[in-house]
């Protein structure tokens, strides 16, 4: 990742022309450099971190890490046999430059409040000003005190009581920031949320509606002592609170001190470490205050803990890779927030569980808010991905705040729904004739509590019937669609009633889902445990490392340690299975490496009409490590003419950190033939990027039914059947007893009548 530019900002209240005219004295980082080191194991990583002054990475794992070092520390790291690359030759020079820039920005008379970073005093004064300017909408409060006795101050924003809508009945959402002192971008973000809501009330219909129906609670600075300390000269990168640990070190990391699963992975027992967890869960006044405040506010439904930096939306869990019981709900809301952020300035934020999306971290706020209090709780890591890091230039304050405002508002708006009703997985459009198929729906309380969800079905236009869905895990419920004979059709939808008698349906607006009964024929299946004839290499390949091979992979930070979990074997196709000494030892380098399948067929047997072809595979793609992350796309291609021409199924760009199953309707890309091939192109075109790809468990299923021409079910295939189908297409009569989409193209029209006429005529 590109490296942040450090800065030290003026002490609160010190803002004179002298700073703009005179260079500051030599600072404590004189002679320090920022270097990039590649480490191949956790043990080597820990040795480097022990030698360095501090780490700058937001994600500290194996691979490339960025550390600040003195000349002596640099020599010690080189003595380990490593070759650090100097990124910033003089840290102090950049600190001095940033001091001058901030001082000059503060001297501009017409600068807006959000035109420069603000001290704790200024933040709290702004909260008081809002309460004075908007007395019917805003009320300040003190949640409690810090270790050093500073007030942890916040503001509540909601409209006055309305008939049938008193304040005390409204759902509430909490946005807090600055658990970590050096993350100055975050209080500016949460303050922007308050500013926009208050100034827009009465003129912006969307925001006014939210303030009328919801209470928004903002605590801009949780770690007040640490934040104040970070404004003092030479302390700009201070992270923790100001606990005297009694051994010469100071500070506990508040965001490793929360009580849910405290003391596990990703939290340090070393008081001198930036992630020191403290002597026990909630040992610090700052986290005690937040715990008690959240517990006392029983109307809270959702919580965002804002941090810096990395552009991430992180959900529980941080302490384990296991998924929480409400994972489908979290994923749905993550994607909504992610889309909202992207729509403002085009910034891409990765989203997912914290453990696998960024790193393991126990004792963090969202884990406790969800695990102990049941809130829909997230961490959002704001801009950027490393260019500025913790030291965002003032020009980025407002754009960053604008995009994260949209995410925050979307989460708050979700609490106004009666229920969260979220589809789980893809719903089938075809059903086999052999067995019922399970379908799942996630239902969670929002403003109201859910009753048992119902799955409604009807076959071939008959009467609707319902079945109660069974609870599976957490908020997920399961129902079963019936096995259908070939050509039969089932319509279905879900109803999620509340305990008050209202209901939410999926799909909404009276729409229904539809599936047709088919027979299933597997024409190609490969779990990679034997050699089925895949070939490596294609014209234009230029990769010098990370070439595809079939093997049992060795784990790295970018590569899986096993094949896909969808099959019982151990082998998979991987871009060089070896782990080597570091994450970049055997990743794809220098261009592309191509893997091509053997030829396979995707057509039904004679006398059958195809209803579709399903192609699925498990794939691994990683490109979020290294010095230039998220720059590469690995295409996955399909051919129906034995490889003469190709179309793209997808361009893999995501970084899930797990094997992912992908499924496609093949006919949506190319007409199925008996000369199909797949091609997987692992691509490294970005200097400094780490690319690892994998492929496993490929399967092709042809869905078909015997051709039945007797549409009116009178025992004969003749002109009466053609007339029957024509009436159905025209919306007249009701004689059709088979699927009216005779040609299987997804449309019911004159093409079906023509196809049936040709078939009856012997064509």
XYZ file of C-alpha atoms in Angstrom:
763
model
C 0.000 0.000 0.000
C 1.210 3.522 -0.708
C 2.484 5.313 2.349
C 0.944 8.024 4.439
C 2.526 11.435 4.954
C 3.004 12.139 8.673
C 2.223 15.411 10.346
C 2.312 17.036 13.736
C -0.418 19.579 14.268
C -0.401 22.657 16.472
C -1.279 22.352 20.131
C -4.924 23.232 20.781
C -5.379 26.972 20.882
C -1.929 27.838 19.468
C -2.432 29.461 16.095
C -0.192 32.454 15.416
C 1.511 33.994 12.428
C 4.827 33.057 13.985
C 4.258 29.440 12.996
C 3.916 30.475 9.374
C 7.066 32.600 9.525
C 9.533 30.564 11.563
C 10.586 26.945 11.139
C 9.995 24.792 14.233
C 12.961 23.441 16.150
C 14.380 20.050 15.283
C 11.787 17.439 16.197
C 12.086 14.023 17.820
C 11.980 12.178 14.489
C 15.142 13.778 13.106
C 16.986 11.070 11.204
C 13.996 8.710 11.126
C 13.043 6.997 7.874
C 10.038 5.049 6.706
C 11.043 1.742 5.114
C 9.149 -1.099 3.505
C 10.150 -4.632 4.461
C 8.912 -7.984 3.164
C 8.504 -10.556 5.935
C 7.636 -14.159 5.218
C 6.433 -15.397 8.585
C 4.683 -14.123 11.716
C 7.916 -14.721 13.636
C 9.940 -12.504 11.297
C 7.179 -9.897 11.327
C 7.300 -9.752 15.122
C 11.108 -9.404 15.113
C 10.910 -6.462 12.712
C 8.138 -4.796 14.717
C 10.115 -5.209 17.937
C 13.109 -3.479 16.340
C 11.191 -0.604 14.709
C 9.918 2.601 16.312
C 6.381 2.034 15.050
C 4.413 0.435 12.227
C 2.475 2.551 9.746
C 0.408 -0.198 8.197
C -3.303 -0.383 8.856
C -2.995 -4.160 8.248
C 0.068 -5.697 9.844
C 0.573 -9.257 8.669
C 3.081 -11.226 6.666
C 4.187 -9.729 3.379
C 5.102 -6.084 2.940
C 5.017 -3.942 6.077
C 5.999 -0.309 6.534
C 7.926 0.672 9.648
C 9.478 3.852 10.976
C 13.100 3.354 12.007
C 16.167 5.158 13.308
C 19.495 4.551 11.526
C 20.407 2.036 14.233
C 17.093 0.184 13.875
C 17.525 0.082 10.103
C 20.910 -1.552 10.537
C 19.462 -4.140 12.907
C 16.718 -5.031 10.426
C 19.278 -5.444 7.664
C 21.243 -7.725 9.984
C 18.252 -10.106 9.892
C 19.019 -10.674 6.207
C 16.205 -8.418 4.999
C 16.511 -5.655 2.403
C 14.313 -2.702 3.424
C 13.282 -0.202 0.778
C 13.443 3.425 1.892
C 10.093 5.100 1.216
C 10.394 8.364 3.174
C 14.021 9.395 3.749
C 13.278 12.106 6.350
C 10.139 11.745 8.460
C 10.793 14.901 10.464
C 10.954 17.068 7.331
C 7.453 15.949 6.420
C 6.252 16.586 9.956
C 7.562 20.133 9.802
C 5.982 20.727 6.396
C 2.606 19.489 7.628
C 2.779 21.772 10.687
C 3.183 24.770 8.428
C 0.325 23.705 6.137
C -2.120 23.276 9.012
C -1.070 26.568 10.571
C -1.573 28.405 7.281
C -4.996 26.810 6.791
C -6.070 27.991 10.239
C -5.072 31.559 9.402
C -7.559 31.754 6.522
C -10.392 33.965 7.757
C -12.993 32.518 5.394
C -12.211 28.891 6.134
C -15.286 26.840 6.964
C -15.418 24.866 10.185
C -14.660 21.749 8.133
C -11.766 23.403 6.326
C -9.250 22.283 8.933
C -8.963 19.660 11.673
C -10.398 20.717 15.016
C -9.227 20.342 18.601
C -11.288 18.729 21.348
C -12.210 22.173 22.664
C -13.440 23.234 19.248
C -15.412 20.021 18.731
C -17.185 20.346 22.067
C -17.860 24.036 21.468
C -19.470 23.171 18.167
C -21.783 20.691 19.898
C -22.838 23.410 22.333
C -23.404 25.826 19.453
C -25.718 23.337 17.743
C -27.748 22.919 20.924
C -28.141 26.699 21.061
C -28.933 27.165 17.367
C -31.321 24.195 17.113
C -32.889 23.851 20.569
C -35.884 21.846 19.319
C -33.686 19.347 17.442
C -30.415 19.002 19.343
C -29.440 18.319 22.946
C -25.910 17.821 24.232
C -24.996 15.346 26.957
C -21.967 14.096 28.836
C -21.736 10.312 28.714
C -19.026 10.242 31.394
C -15.411 11.134 32.060
C -12.073 9.885 30.797
C -9.168 8.661 32.890
C -7.898 12.232 33.213
C -11.352 13.652 33.951
C -12.281 15.083 30.558
C -15.916 14.976 29.502
C -16.907 12.453 26.819
C -19.469 14.668 25.195
C -22.129 13.966 22.598
C -25.295 15.228 21.015
C -28.758 13.787 20.378
C -30.564 14.864 17.215
C -34.271 14.231 16.663
C -37.391 16.254 15.888
C -39.904 17.356 18.533
C -42.705 15.045 19.629
C -45.343 14.454 16.968
C -48.845 12.947 17.308
C -48.406 9.209 17.579
C -44.652 9.642 17.248
C -43.103 10.767 20.545
C -39.346 11.001 20.845
C -39.215 8.288 23.480
C -40.589 5.700 21.032
C -38.172 6.346 18.173
C -35.352 3.979 17.248
C -31.894 5.371 17.911
C -28.558 5.027 16.102
C -25.128 5.753 17.586
C -22.190 7.146 15.598
C -18.961 7.509 17.569
C -15.387 8.146 16.549
C -11.818 8.698 17.701
C -11.292 5.706 19.949
C -7.797 5.976 18.493
C -6.293 9.399 19.128
C -4.343 9.823 15.872
C -7.363 9.208 13.636
C -8.234 12.882 13.219
C -10.369 12.305 10.131
C -13.027 10.514 12.163
C -14.381 13.246 14.458
C -14.622 15.481 11.405
C -16.738 12.750 9.793
C -19.179 12.307 12.673
C -19.414 16.073 13.153
C -20.321 16.396 9.469
C -23.196 13.972 10.040
C -24.595 16.191 12.780
C -24.016 19.361 10.782
C -25.844 18.097 7.688
C -28.807 16.732 9.614
C -29.355 19.947 11.544
C -28.772 22.405 8.725
C -30.892 20.390 6.275
C -33.892 19.877 8.539
C -36.981 21.425 6.992
C -35.433 21.837 3.540
C -34.299 18.307 2.635
C -37.244 15.911 2.593
C -35.176 12.762 3.037
C -33.141 14.022 5.987
C -36.129 15.705 7.594
C -38.054 12.424 7.462
C -35.159 10.632 9.150
C -34.871 13.210 11.941
C -38.657 13.060 12.412
C -38.614 9.299 12.937
C -35.207 8.433 14.379
C -32.831 9.681 17.077
C -29.245 10.099 15.898
C -26.654 10.112 18.681
C -23.118 11.339 17.968
C -20.067 11.078 20.238
C -17.257 12.609 18.170
C -14.309 11.907 20.501
C -14.302 8.884 22.801
C -10.589 8.938 23.628
C -10.452 12.595 24.710
C -7.188 12.271 26.666
C -5.365 10.607 23.805
C -6.792 13.071 21.288
C -5.606 16.045 23.330
C -2.186 14.401 23.664
C -1.950 13.873 19.902
C -2.309 17.655 19.405
C 0.747 18.360 21.524
C 4.031 18.732 19.613
C 5.715 15.469 18.660
C 2.757 13.235 19.651
C 0.787 13.247 16.389
C 0.770 9.439 16.016
C -0.370 8.593 19.552
C -3.088 5.891 19.390
C -4.066 4.751 22.895
C -5.534 6.422 25.958
C -3.195 7.891 28.593
C -3.156 5.140 31.214
C 0.117 5.023 33.174
C 0.888 1.312 33.003
C 3.409 1.540 35.832
C 6.316 0.114 33.848
C 7.360 3.235 31.971
C 4.765 2.756 29.255
C 1.506 4.585 28.758
C -1.813 3.760 27.232
C -4.398 1.049 26.678
C -5.974 0.590 23.257
C -9.677 1.338 23.877
C -10.669 -0.718 20.873
C -9.143 -3.862 22.345
C -10.673 -3.273 25.785
C -14.370 -4.005 25.158
C -15.673 -6.956 27.114
C -17.083 -9.302 24.476
C -14.455 -12.015 23.822
C -11.824 -9.750 25.373
C -8.229 -10.959 25.439
C -8.172 -13.097 22.320
C -6.434 -12.921 18.987
C -5.342 -9.552 17.627
C -4.864 -7.859 21.003
C -1.518 -7.494 22.740
C -0.577 -8.322 26.329
C 2.451 -5.994 26.066
C 1.715 -2.586 27.675
C 4.104 -0.931 25.231
C 2.242 -2.245 22.193
C -0.225 -0.071 20.271
C -2.897 -2.787 20.622
C -2.404 -3.366 24.356
C -5.710 -4.742 25.637
C -5.465 -3.582 29.265
C -5.525 -5.556 32.486
C -9.051 -6.809 31.974
C -12.264 -6.271 30.014
C -13.538 -2.713 30.401
C -10.567 -1.802 32.579
C -10.583 1.729 31.118
C -12.982 4.538 32.003
C -13.512 5.378 28.318
C -14.847 1.934 27.437
C -16.805 1.719 30.689
C -18.553 4.977 29.794
C -19.423 3.755 26.318
C -20.618 0.381 27.662
C -22.883 2.013 30.238
C -24.180 4.592 27.769
C -25.137 1.968 25.178
C -26.666 -0.310 27.809
C -28.801 2.521 29.197
C -30.090 3.545 25.754
C -32.507 0.703 25.141
C -33.842 2.208 21.922
C -30.500 1.831 20.154
C -30.745 -0.342 17.062
C -27.491 0.276 15.167
C -23.964 1.537 15.833
C -21.028 2.679 13.695
C -17.597 3.082 15.283
C -15.618 5.275 12.836
C -11.884 4.687 12.403
C -9.091 5.622 10.017
C -7.850 4.393 7.543
C -8.313 1.770 4.778
C -11.759 2.367 3.179
C -13.491 -0.583 4.809
C -16.920 -1.467 6.171
C -16.317 -4.060 8.882
C -18.955 -6.208 10.548
C -18.669 -8.702 13.410
C -16.828 -10.765 14.178
C -13.340 -9.401 14.776
C -12.352 -12.054 17.308
C -13.038 -15.126 15.131
C -13.391 -16.157 11.514
C -16.719 -17.829 12.296
C -19.684 -15.934 10.890
C -22.240 -14.372 13.238
C -25.803 -15.706 13.204
C -27.121 -12.548 11.504
C -24.506 -12.562 8.755
C -27.078 -12.284 5.876
C -28.505 -9.105 7.440
C -25.041 -7.626 7.947
C -24.049 -8.454 4.368
C -27.183 -6.833 2.962
C -26.615 -3.613 4.901
C -22.883 -3.591 4.092
C -23.630 -3.681 0.396
C -26.189 -0.905 0.723
C -23.679 1.309 2.551
C -20.935 0.385 0.115
C -23.088 1.378 -2.850
C -24.010 4.612 -1.113
C -20.382 5.543 -0.535
C -19.429 4.709 -4.123
C -22.257 6.836 -5.484
C -20.910 10.020 -3.862
C -17.325 10.264 -5.121
C -16.654 6.868 -6.694
C -14.574 5.546 -3.787
C -14.574 1.769 -3.318
C -14.831 0.470 0.253
C -14.300 -3.244 0.840
C -16.852 -4.825 3.152
C -17.136 -7.952 5.253
C -16.438 -9.484 8.662
C -13.531 -7.720 10.372
C -11.525 -10.887 11.041
C -11.181 -11.815 7.369
C -11.524 -8.382 5.777
C -8.764 -6.595 7.697
C -7.266 -8.687 10.517
C -8.144 -10.528 13.754
C -9.034 -8.142 16.564
C -10.626 -9.133 19.858
C -12.204 -6.774 22.360
C -13.512 -4.380 19.695
C -16.604 -2.202 19.874
C -18.816 -3.798 17.170
C -18.280 -7.294 18.596
C -19.554 -6.101 21.969
C -22.387 -3.961 20.580
C -23.684 -6.911 18.573
C -22.637 -9.811 20.795
C -23.715 -8.283 24.125
C -26.431 -5.812 23.111
C -27.773 -7.169 19.810
C -27.134 -3.982 17.807
C -26.348 -3.990 14.108
C -22.824 -2.730 14.699
C -20.054 -1.832 12.270
C -16.641 -0.284 12.084
C -16.089 2.018 9.119
C -12.466 2.753 8.249
C -12.581 6.034 6.331
C -10.245 7.290 3.612
C -7.803 6.429 2.254
C -5.892 3.251 1.358
C -2.453 4.511 2.274
C -1.562 7.595 0.254
C -2.212 9.827 3.292
C -2.995 7.287 5.975
C -3.597 8.833 9.369
C -2.626 12.277 8.106
C -5.392 13.212 5.729
C -4.838 16.585 4.024
C -7.441 19.188 4.867
C -8.694 19.107 1.264
C -9.948 15.559 1.893
C -11.988 16.315 5.022
C -15.246 17.213 3.298
C -15.188 14.637 0.434
C -14.457 11.918 2.981
C -17.223 13.117 5.260
C -19.718 13.358 2.396
C -19.325 9.736 1.316
C -19.434 8.356 4.850
C -22.453 10.513 5.627
C -24.351 8.566 2.954
C -23.386 5.246 4.554
C -24.414 6.446 8.005
C -27.769 7.761 6.788
C -28.545 4.522 4.963
C -27.934 2.493 8.106
C -30.078 4.887 10.156
C -32.891 4.705 7.587
C -32.874 0.916 7.783
C -33.967 1.087 11.428
C -37.270 2.618 10.278
C -38.277 -0.566 8.461
C -40.825 -2.804 10.189
C -38.463 -5.758 9.714
C -35.215 -6.593 8.005
C -36.216 -9.130 5.334
C -33.237 -10.290 3.276
C -32.916 -13.071 0.671
C -30.289 -15.675 1.476
C -28.479 -17.067 -1.544
C -29.883 -17.219 -5.058
C -33.430 -18.422 -5.457
C -33.971 -21.204 -7.996
C -35.631 -20.659 -11.352
C -35.628 -24.403 -12.038
C -36.434 -27.323 -9.763
C -35.399 -30.888 -10.293
C -37.903 -33.692 -10.400
C -36.046 -35.718 -7.779
C -36.354 -33.869 -4.454
C -37.647 -30.679 -2.801
C -35.251 -27.726 -2.737
C -34.593 -25.633 0.350
C -34.885 -21.854 0.184
C -33.818 -19.456 2.923
C -34.851 -16.041 4.137
C -33.300 -13.849 6.832
C -35.761 -11.966 9.062
C -34.738 -9.686 11.935
C -36.556 -7.181 14.076
C -36.266 -3.508 13.164
C -39.061 -1.307 14.499
C -41.240 -4.369 15.151
C -40.703 -7.983 16.178
C -41.134 -10.817 13.675
C -43.569 -13.701 13.869
C -42.913 -16.959 12.008
C -42.204 -16.304 8.296
C -44.297 -18.099 5.647
C -43.374 -19.544 2.258
C -46.300 -19.247 -0.183
C -46.457 -21.476 -3.287
C -48.839 -22.452 -6.070
C -48.301 -24.976 -8.859
C -49.468 -24.438 -12.448
C -51.653 -21.485 -11.515
C -53.591 -23.349 -8.806
C -54.519 -22.187 -5.333
C -51.937 -20.544 -3.095
C -50.834 -22.533 -0.047
C -48.483 -21.499 2.759
C -46.038 -23.313 5.005
C -44.357 -21.963 8.160
C -40.606 -21.622 7.692
C -38.348 -23.293 10.215
C -35.659 -21.473 12.158
C -32.203 -22.486 10.970
C -29.566 -20.274 12.618
C -29.806 -16.752 13.966
C -32.158 -14.764 11.777
C -32.250 -17.334 8.940
C -35.382 -19.379 8.228
C -35.816 -22.299 5.835
C -38.662 -23.546 3.657
C -38.944 -26.191 0.932
C -40.099 -25.825 -2.668
C -41.712 -29.007 -3.994
C -40.114 -31.364 -6.480
C -41.867 -30.784 -9.804
C -42.537 -32.959 -12.790
C -40.950 -31.748 -16.007
C -42.765 -28.757 -17.454
C -44.700 -27.880 -14.311
C -44.347 -24.411 -12.845
C -44.317 -23.199 -9.236
C -44.768 -19.578 -8.241
C -43.570 -18.577 -4.784
C -42.951 -15.659 -2.444
C -42.162 -15.050 1.215
C -44.244 -13.323 3.866
C -42.701 -12.051 7.094
C -45.459 -11.058 9.534
C -44.842 -9.011 12.655
C -46.271 -9.631 16.099
C -48.518 -6.588 15.604
C -50.208 -8.045 12.524
C -48.427 -6.168 9.727
C -46.404 -8.043 7.094
C -43.429 -7.577 4.804
C -43.253 -9.621 1.608
C -40.331 -10.627 -0.558
C -40.331 -9.854 -3.413
C -42.101 -6.596 -2.584
C -45.065 -5.062 -4.355
C -46.975 -8.261 -5.039
C -44.263 -9.735 -7.287
C -43.541 -13.466 -7.211
C -40.660 -15.782 -8.037
C -41.066 -18.623 -10.527
C -39.393 -21.999 -11.031
C -39.959 -24.749 -13.573
C -39.593 -28.480 -13.045
C -36.719 -30.085 -14.970
C -34.537 -33.167 -15.066
C -30.853 -32.623 -14.260
C -27.998 -34.222 -16.190
C -24.390 -33.594 -15.072
C -22.299 -33.412 -18.257
C -18.996 -32.356 -16.663
C -17.711 -32.471 -13.084
C -14.124 -32.088 -11.925
C -12.962 -31.913 -8.302
C -9.346 -31.677 -9.550
C -8.286 -34.815 -7.697
C -7.330 -36.487 -11.002
C -5.925 -35.073 -14.229
C -8.913 -34.395 -16.495
C -6.928 -32.682 -19.240
C -6.645 -29.042 -18.230
C -3.872 -27.156 -20.038
C -1.612 -24.395 -18.758
C -0.476 -21.549 -20.989
C -1.934 -19.545 -23.847
C -0.620 -17.135 -26.499
C 0.227 -13.850 -24.839
C 1.042 -15.260 -21.415
C 3.980 -13.377 -19.901
C 3.949 -14.284 -16.207
C 7.350 -15.285 -14.884
C 6.150 -16.585 -11.513
C 2.920 -17.924 -10.069
C 2.161 -20.262 -12.964
C -0.948 -22.455 -12.610
C -0.386 -25.964 -11.235
C -2.576 -28.674 -9.709
C -1.505 -29.274 -6.124
C -2.255 -29.159 -2.400
C -1.706 -25.445 -1.644
C 0.462 -24.035 1.132
C -1.112 -21.135 2.994
C 0.110 -17.548 2.788
C -1.589 -14.269 3.627
C -2.868 -14.241 0.020
C -3.196 -17.951 -0.809
C -5.450 -20.697 0.646
C -4.004 -23.530 2.670
C -6.555 -26.063 1.394
C -8.637 -26.768 -1.656
C -12.232 -25.570 -1.749
C -14.465 -26.915 1.003
C -17.143 -27.875 -1.509
C -15.475 -31.216 -2.332
C -13.756 -33.806 -0.120
C -10.314 -33.869 -1.802
C -7.110 -31.922 -1.221
C -6.034 -30.791 -4.707
C -6.924 -27.650 -6.617
C -5.491 -25.544 -9.421
C -3.432 -22.768 -7.799
C -1.098 -20.087 -9.133
C 1.948 -21.892 -7.717
C 1.134 -23.724 -4.516
C 4.363 -22.918 -2.708
C 4.329 -20.488 0.198
C 8.006 -19.565 -0.014
C 9.461 -17.101 2.447
C 6.847 -14.402 1.985
C 3.494 -13.534 0.497
C 5.198 -12.329 -2.686
C 7.575 -15.258 -3.188
C 5.473 -17.223 -5.677
C 2.498 -15.035 -6.510
C 1.725 -14.156 -10.122
C 4.387 -11.785 -11.441
C 5.046 -10.194 -14.795
C 1.735 -10.595 -16.624
C -0.764 -13.407 -17.165
C -0.889 -17.166 -16.711
C -3.790 -19.057 -18.299
C -5.587 -22.283 -17.368
C -7.929 -23.856 -19.957
C -10.405 -26.673 -19.377
C -10.819 -29.783 -21.489
C -13.710 -29.757 -23.950
C -17.110 -30.499 -22.415
C -20.661 -30.757 -23.674
C -23.656 -28.687 -22.558
C -26.527 -30.023 -24.680
C -29.374 -32.363 -23.693
C -29.867 -35.867 -24.960
C -31.930 -36.434 -28.094
C -35.667 -35.967 -27.686
C -35.352 -33.460 -24.862
C -35.873 -29.703 -24.711
C -33.212 -27.749 -22.792
C -34.436 -25.501 -19.990
C -30.999 -24.143 -19.154
C -27.404 -25.007 -18.389
C -25.858 -24.291 -14.996
C -22.116 -23.791 -14.774
C -20.501 -23.517 -11.341
C -17.017 -23.463 -9.877
C -15.180 -22.538 -6.714
C -12.546 -19.851 -7.155
C -10.025 -17.987 -5.064
C -8.844 -14.488 -5.901
C -6.568 -12.276 -3.813
C -5.169 -8.882 -4.777
C -5.328 -6.767 -1.608
C -1.769 -7.320 -0.395
C 1.457 -5.723 -1.525
C 2.465 -2.149 -2.290
C -0.141 -1.606 -5.025
C -3.319 -3.446 -3.962
C -6.637 -3.847 -5.773
C -5.236 -3.001 -9.196
C -5.624 -6.316 -11.036
C -8.548 -8.159 -12.595
C -8.399 -11.845 -13.491
C -10.823 -12.702 -16.329
C -12.796 -15.960 -16.491
C -13.813 -16.799 -20.051
C -16.194 -19.152 -21.880
C -16.070 -20.609 -25.389
C -18.636 -22.677 -27.328
C -16.421 -23.350 -30.375
C -13.556 -25.314 -28.829
C -11.603 -22.180 -27.911
C -11.689 -20.356 -31.249
C -13.525 -17.394 -29.655
C -14.192 -16.369 -26.072
C -16.610 -14.266 -24.038
C -16.061 -13.128 -20.442
C -18.120 -14.626 -17.639
C -16.619 -12.374 -14.967
C -13.538 -10.408 -14.053
C -12.441 -11.487 -10.575
C -11.547 -8.429 -8.478
C -12.834 -9.201 -4.993
C -10.705 -10.198 -2.018
C -12.936 -12.407 0.086
C -10.126 -14.343 1.758
C -12.130 -17.542 1.239
C -13.029 -19.878 -1.588
C -16.134 -18.561 -3.329
C -18.641 -20.582 -5.339
C -19.818 -18.874 -8.509
C -22.745 -20.092 -10.611
C -23.928 -18.935 -14.033
C -26.663 -19.656 -16.532
C -24.461 -20.567 -19.461
C -27.066 -19.752 -22.119
C -27.048 -16.120 -20.978
C -23.545 -15.826 -22.407
C -23.384 -18.254 -25.356
C -25.610 -20.864 -27.040
C -24.724 -24.218 -25.450
C -22.861 -26.681 -27.699
C -20.928 -29.908 -27.349
C -17.643 -27.963 -27.775
C -17.509 -25.806 -24.634
C -14.336 -24.735 -22.802
C -13.538 -22.585 -19.764
C -10.488 -20.378 -19.345
C -9.117 -18.801 -16.150
C -6.579 -16.007 -16.637
C -4.652 -14.973 -13.535
C -3.374 -11.482 -14.224
C -0.687 -9.337 -12.579
C -0.419 -6.046 -14.438
C 0.156 -3.701 -11.476
C 3.677 -3.084 -10.230
C 4.037 -4.150 -6.606
C 0.731 -5.993 -6.402
C 0.248 -9.498 -4.990
C -2.031 -11.762 -7.053
C -3.017 -15.310 -6.110
C -5.775 -17.337 -7.815
C -7.293 -20.773 -7.384
C -9.875 -22.995 -9.076
C -11.709 -26.083 -7.850
C -14.916 -28.093 -8.185
C -16.149 -27.258 -11.686
C -19.604 -28.610 -12.556
C -21.890 -28.364 -15.592
C -25.563 -29.347 -15.267
C -27.932 -29.541 -18.239
C -31.569 -28.962 -17.265
C -34.085 -30.437 -19.665
C -37.448 -32.134 -20.112
C -38.757 -34.662 -22.634
C -40.456 -32.942 -25.511
C -44.216 -33.252 -24.972
C -46.367 -31.873 -27.765
C -49.772 -32.751 -26.284
C -50.536 -29.292 -24.880
C -54.251 -29.791 -24.413
C -53.730 -33.232 -22.816
C -56.224 -35.023 -25.093
C -53.809 -37.807 -25.994
C -52.941 -36.423 -29.436
C -50.295 -34.006 -30.746
C -52.104 -32.033 -33.434
C -53.488 -28.659 -34.527
C -55.647 -28.476 -31.390
C -52.478 -28.241 -29.289
C -51.150 -25.401 -31.427
C -54.480 -23.571 -31.038
C -54.402 -24.178 -27.273
C -50.956 -22.618 -26.925
C -51.899 -19.728 -29.231
C -54.878 -18.921 -26.993
C -52.646 -18.922 -23.920
C -50.110 -16.620 -25.564
C -52.927 -14.254 -26.519
C -54.326 -14.347 -22.981
C -57.478 -16.151 -24.088
C -58.883 -19.375 -22.690
C -57.267 -21.650 -20.116
C -56.601 -24.945 -21.875
C -52.805 -25.058 -21.520
C -51.590 -27.600 -18.997
C -47.855 -27.511 -19.874
C -45.252 -24.780 -19.671
C -46.257 -22.193 -22.309
C -42.594 -21.194 -22.801
C -42.176 -24.042 -25.270
C -38.861 -22.903 -26.725
C -37.381 -22.182 -23.293
C -36.189 -18.666 -24.098
C -37.794 -17.107 -21.015
C -40.615 -15.432 -22.955
C -44.170 -16.545 -23.721
C -44.901 -15.270 -27.224
C -45.569 -16.230 -30.840
C -42.118 -17.824 -31.071
C -43.394 -20.578 -28.762
C -46.435 -21.169 -30.968
C -44.215 -21.368 -34.045
C -41.783 -23.767 -32.324
C -44.635 -26.056 -31.276
C -46.096 -26.013 -34.785
C -42.728 -26.992 -36.252
C -42.303 -29.794 -33.717
C -45.803 -31.206 -34.360
C -45.138 -30.999 -38.075
C -42.065 -33.151 -37.628
C -39.492 -30.336 -37.866
